[in-house]
Amino acid sequence: KPLKQRPSTVDKQNENMLQRDYFIRIIEEFMAALSRFLEKKVDERTDEDLKDLYRQYVGSYDVLRNLSFDEILVYASDQWTAAERISRLDMLAELLFAEGSYKNAPLRDMLLTKAYKLFDYVEAHGTVYSLSRRKKMQQIADMNLSPTDAAEKKGSADARN
């Protein structure tokens, strides 16, 4: 009776590398798809196009868009592997930012506040520094959102400094 061979460390490393490469391609594909969406004129952007981006890259639009920040973190922990979690949260923040950039208040304020909190979380827990992310956070902070939204953002930014 032949002995079962245990996967070697090299096999596991190769598998991890392939998974990482695959996920990097997904991130690149996401950024290209989001860019194509944002290049459209505002009146040509449809909620269906946005829902497709959510579905393809992070999950259900109807679920994720309506979760609170804390609920999003629970969802992320339940639905995404640890290796993908920060990148998926960053993708979600990008989608919320994109939608918030062309919606009207008060929906805009809610979307951008949630995007800011997610960008801030990714900034604090991720390993990749992004000038683009910092610029978007600054754009949101510079907007005239409701006083509680602004105070929340200022508090999280002050805690980091």
CSV table of C-alpha atoms in Angstrom, one decimal:
chain,number,residue,atom,x,y,z
A,1,LYS,CA,0.0,0.0,0.0
A,2,PRO,CA,1.7,3.3,-1.1
A,3,LEU,CA,2.1,5.9,1.6
A,4,LYS,CA,0.3,9.2,1.1
A,5,GLN,CA,2.7,12.0,0.6
A,6,ARG,CA,2.2,15.1,2.6
A,7,PRO,CA,2.3,18.3,0.6
A,8,SER,CA,5.8,19.8,0.8
A,9,THR,CA,6.5,23.2,2.0
A,10,VAL,CA,7.5,24.1,-1.6
A,11,ASP,CA,4.1,23.0,-2.8
A,12,LYS,CA,2.3,25.2,-0.2
A,13,GLN,CA,4.5,28.1,-1.0
A,14,ASN,CA,3.8,27.7,-4.7
A,15,GLU,CA,0.1,27.5,-4.0
A,16,ASN,CA,0.2,30.6,-1.8
A,17,MET,CA,2.1,32.5,-4.5
A,18,LEU,CA,-0.4,31.5,-7.2
A,19,GLN,CA,-3.3,32.6,-4.9
A,20,ARG,CA,-1.5,35.9,-4.2
A,21,ASP,CA,-0.8,36.5,-8.0
A,22,TYR,CA,-4.4,35.7,-8.8
A,23,PHE,CA,-5.7,38.1,-6.2
A,24,ILE,CA,-3.3,40.9,-7.5
A,25,ARG,CA,-4.8,40.4,-10.9
A,26,ILE,CA,-8.3,40.7,-9.4
A,27,ILE,CA,-7.3,44.0,-7.8
A,28,GLU,CA,-5.8,45.3,-11.1
A,29,GLU,CA,-9.0,44.3,-12.9
A,30,PHE,CA,-11.1,46.0,-10.3
A,31,MET,CA,-9.2,49.3,-10.6
A,32,ALA,CA,-9.5,49.2,-14.4
A,33,ALA,CA,-13.3,48.5,-14.2
A,34,LEU,CA,-13.8,51.2,-11.6
A,35,SER,CA,-11.8,53.7,-13.8
A,36,ARG,CA,-14.0,52.8,-16.8
A,37,PHE,CA,-17.1,53.4,-14.7
A,38,LEU,CA,-15.8,56.8,-13.5
A,39,GLU,CA,-14.7,57.9,-17.0
A,40,LYS,CA,-18.4,57.8,-18.0
A,41,LYS,CA,-20.3,61.1,-17.8
A,42,VAL,CA,-22.3,61.3,-14.5
A,43,ASP,CA,-25.6,60.9,-16.3
A,44,GLU,CA,-24.4,57.8,-18.1
A,45,ARG,CA,-23.4,56.0,-14.8
A,46,THR,CA,-26.1,53.6,-13.9
A,47,ASP,CA,-26.9,51.9,-10.5
A,48,GLU,CA,-26.9,48.6,-12.4
A,49,ASP,CA,-23.3,49.2,-13.5
A,50,LEU,CA,-22.3,50.0,-9.9
A,51,LYS,CA,-24.2,46.9,-8.6
A,52,ASP,CA,-22.2,44.8,-11.1
A,53,LEU,CA,-19.0,46.1,-9.7
A,54,TYR,CA,-20.0,45.3,-6.2
A,55,ARG,CA,-21.2,41.8,-7.2
A,56,GLN,CA,-18.0,41.0,-9.1
A,57,TYR,CA,-15.5,42.2,-6.6
A,58,VAL,CA,-16.9,42.5,-3.0
A,59,GLY,CA,-20.4,41.1,-2.7
A,60,SER,CA,-24.1,42.2,-2.7
A,61,TYR,CA,-24.6,45.9,-3.4
A,62,ASP,CA,-27.9,45.8,-1.4
A,63,VAL,CA,-26.2,44.2,1.6
A,64,LEU,CA,-22.9,46.0,1.7
A,65,ARG,CA,-24.1,49.5,0.9
A,66,ASN,CA,-26.6,49.4,3.8
A,67,LEU,CA,-24.3,48.0,6.5
A,68,SER,CA,-22.8,50.2,9.1
A,69,PHE,CA,-19.0,50.5,9.4
A,70,ASP,CA,-19.0,48.0,12.3
A,71,GLU,CA,-21.2,45.6,10.4
A,72,ILE,CA,-19.0,45.8,7.4
A,73,LEU,CA,-16.0,44.7,9.5
A,74,VAL,CA,-18.0,41.7,10.8
A,75,TYR,CA,-19.1,40.9,7.2
A,76,ALA,CA,-15.5,41.1,6.0
A,77,SER,CA,-14.3,38.7,8.8
A,78,ASP,CA,-17.1,36.3,7.9
A,79,GLN,CA,-16.9,36.4,4.1
A,80,TRP,CA,-13.3,37.1,3.1
A,81,THR,CA,-10.0,35.3,3.9
A,82,ALA,CA,-7.5,37.2,6.1
A,83,ALA,CA,-5.2,37.5,3.1
A,84,GLU,CA,-7.9,39.3,1.0
A,85,ARG,CA,-9.7,41.2,3.7
A,86,ILE,CA,-7.9,44.5,3.7
A,87,SER,CA,-7.8,44.7,-0.1
A,88,ARG,CA,-11.5,43.9,-0.3
A,89,LEU,CA,-12.3,46.6,2.3
A,90,ASP,CA,-10.2,49.0,0.2
A,91,MET,CA,-12.2,48.0,-2.9
A,92,LEU,CA,-15.4,48.6,-1.0
A,93,ALA,CA,-14.2,52.0,0.2
A,94,GLU,CA,-13.4,52.9,-3.5
A,95,LEU,CA,-16.9,51.9,-4.6
A,96,LEU,CA,-18.5,53.9,-1.8
A,97,PHE,CA,-16.3,56.9,-2.6
A,98,ALA,CA,-17.1,56.6,-6.3
A,99,GLU,CA,-20.8,56.5,-5.7
A,100,GLY,CA,-20.7,59.2,-3.1
A,101,SER,CA,-18.8,61.4,-5.6
A,102,TYR,CA,-21.9,61.8,-7.8
A,103,LYS,CA,-24.8,61.4,-5.4
A,104,ASN,CA,-26.6,64.2,-3.6
A,105,ALA,CA,-26.8,64.8,0.2
A,106,PRO,CA,-27.7,63.2,2.5
A,107,LEU,CA,-26.9,59.9,0.7
A,108,ARG,CA,-23.6,61.4,-0.5
A,109,ASP,CA,-22.6,62.2,3.1
A,110,MET,CA,-23.4,58.7,4.4
A,111,LEU,CA,-21.5,57.0,1.6
A,112,LEU,CA,-18.5,59.3,1.9
A,113,THR,CA,-18.4,59.0,5.7
A,114,LYS,CA,-18.4,55.2,5.4
A,115,ALA,CA,-15.7,55.4,2.7
A,116,TYR,CA,-13.6,57.6,4.9
A,117,LYS,CA,-13.9,55.1,7.8
A,118,LEU,CA,-13.0,52.2,5.6
A,119,PHE,CA,-10.0,54.1,4.0
A,120,ASP,CA,-8.9,54.9,7.6
A,121,TYR,CA,-9.2,51.3,8.7
A,122,VAL,CA,-7.2,50.1,5.6
A,123,GLU,CA,-4.6,52.8,6.3
A,124,ALA,CA,-4.2,51.6,9.9
A,125,HIS,CA,-4.3,47.8,9.3
A,126,GLY,CA,-2.9,47.5,5.8
A,127,THR,CA,0.7,47.2,4.7
A,128,VAL,CA,0.6,49.4,1.6
A,129,TYR,CA,0.7,53.1,1.9
A,130,SER,CA,-1.3,54.8,-0.8
A,131,LEU,CA,-1.1,58.5,-1.8
A,132,SER,CA,-4.3,58.1,-3.7
A,133,ARG,CA,-6.1,56.8,-0.6
A,134,ARG,CA,-4.7,59.7,1.5
A,135,LYS,CA,-5.8,62.2,-1.1
A,136,LYS,CA,-9.4,60.8,-1.2
A,137,MET,CA,-9.5,60.9,2.6
A,138,GLN,CA,-8.4,64.5,2.5
A,139,GLN,CA,-11.1,65.3,-0.1
A,140,ILE,CA,-13.7,63.8,2.1
A,141,ALA,CA,-12.4,65.6,5.2
A,142,ASP,CA,-12.5,68.9,3.3
A,143,MET,CA,-16.2,68.5,2.4
A,144,ASN,CA,-18.9,70.1,4.4
A,145,LEU,CA,-20.5,66.9,5.9
A,146,SER,CA,-22.8,66.9,8.9
A,147,PRO,CA,-21.1,68.0,12.2
A,148,THR,CA,-21.2,64.5,13.6
A,149,ASP,CA,-19.6,63.0,10.5
A,150,ALA,CA,-16.9,65.6,10.5
A,151,ALA,CA,-16.2,65.2,14.2
A,152,GLU,CA,-16.0,61.4,13.8
A,153,LYS,CA,-13.5,61.8,11.0
A,154,LYS,CA,-11.5,64.4,12.9
A,155,GLY,CA,-11.3,62.1,15.9
A,156,SER,CA,-10.1,59.1,14.0
A,157,ALA,CA,-7.4,61.2,12.2
A,158,ASP,CA,-6.3,62.8,15.5
A,159,ALA,CA,-6.0,59.4,17.1
A,160,ARG,CA,-3.5,58.4,14.4
A,161,ASN,CA,-1.3,61.5,14.8
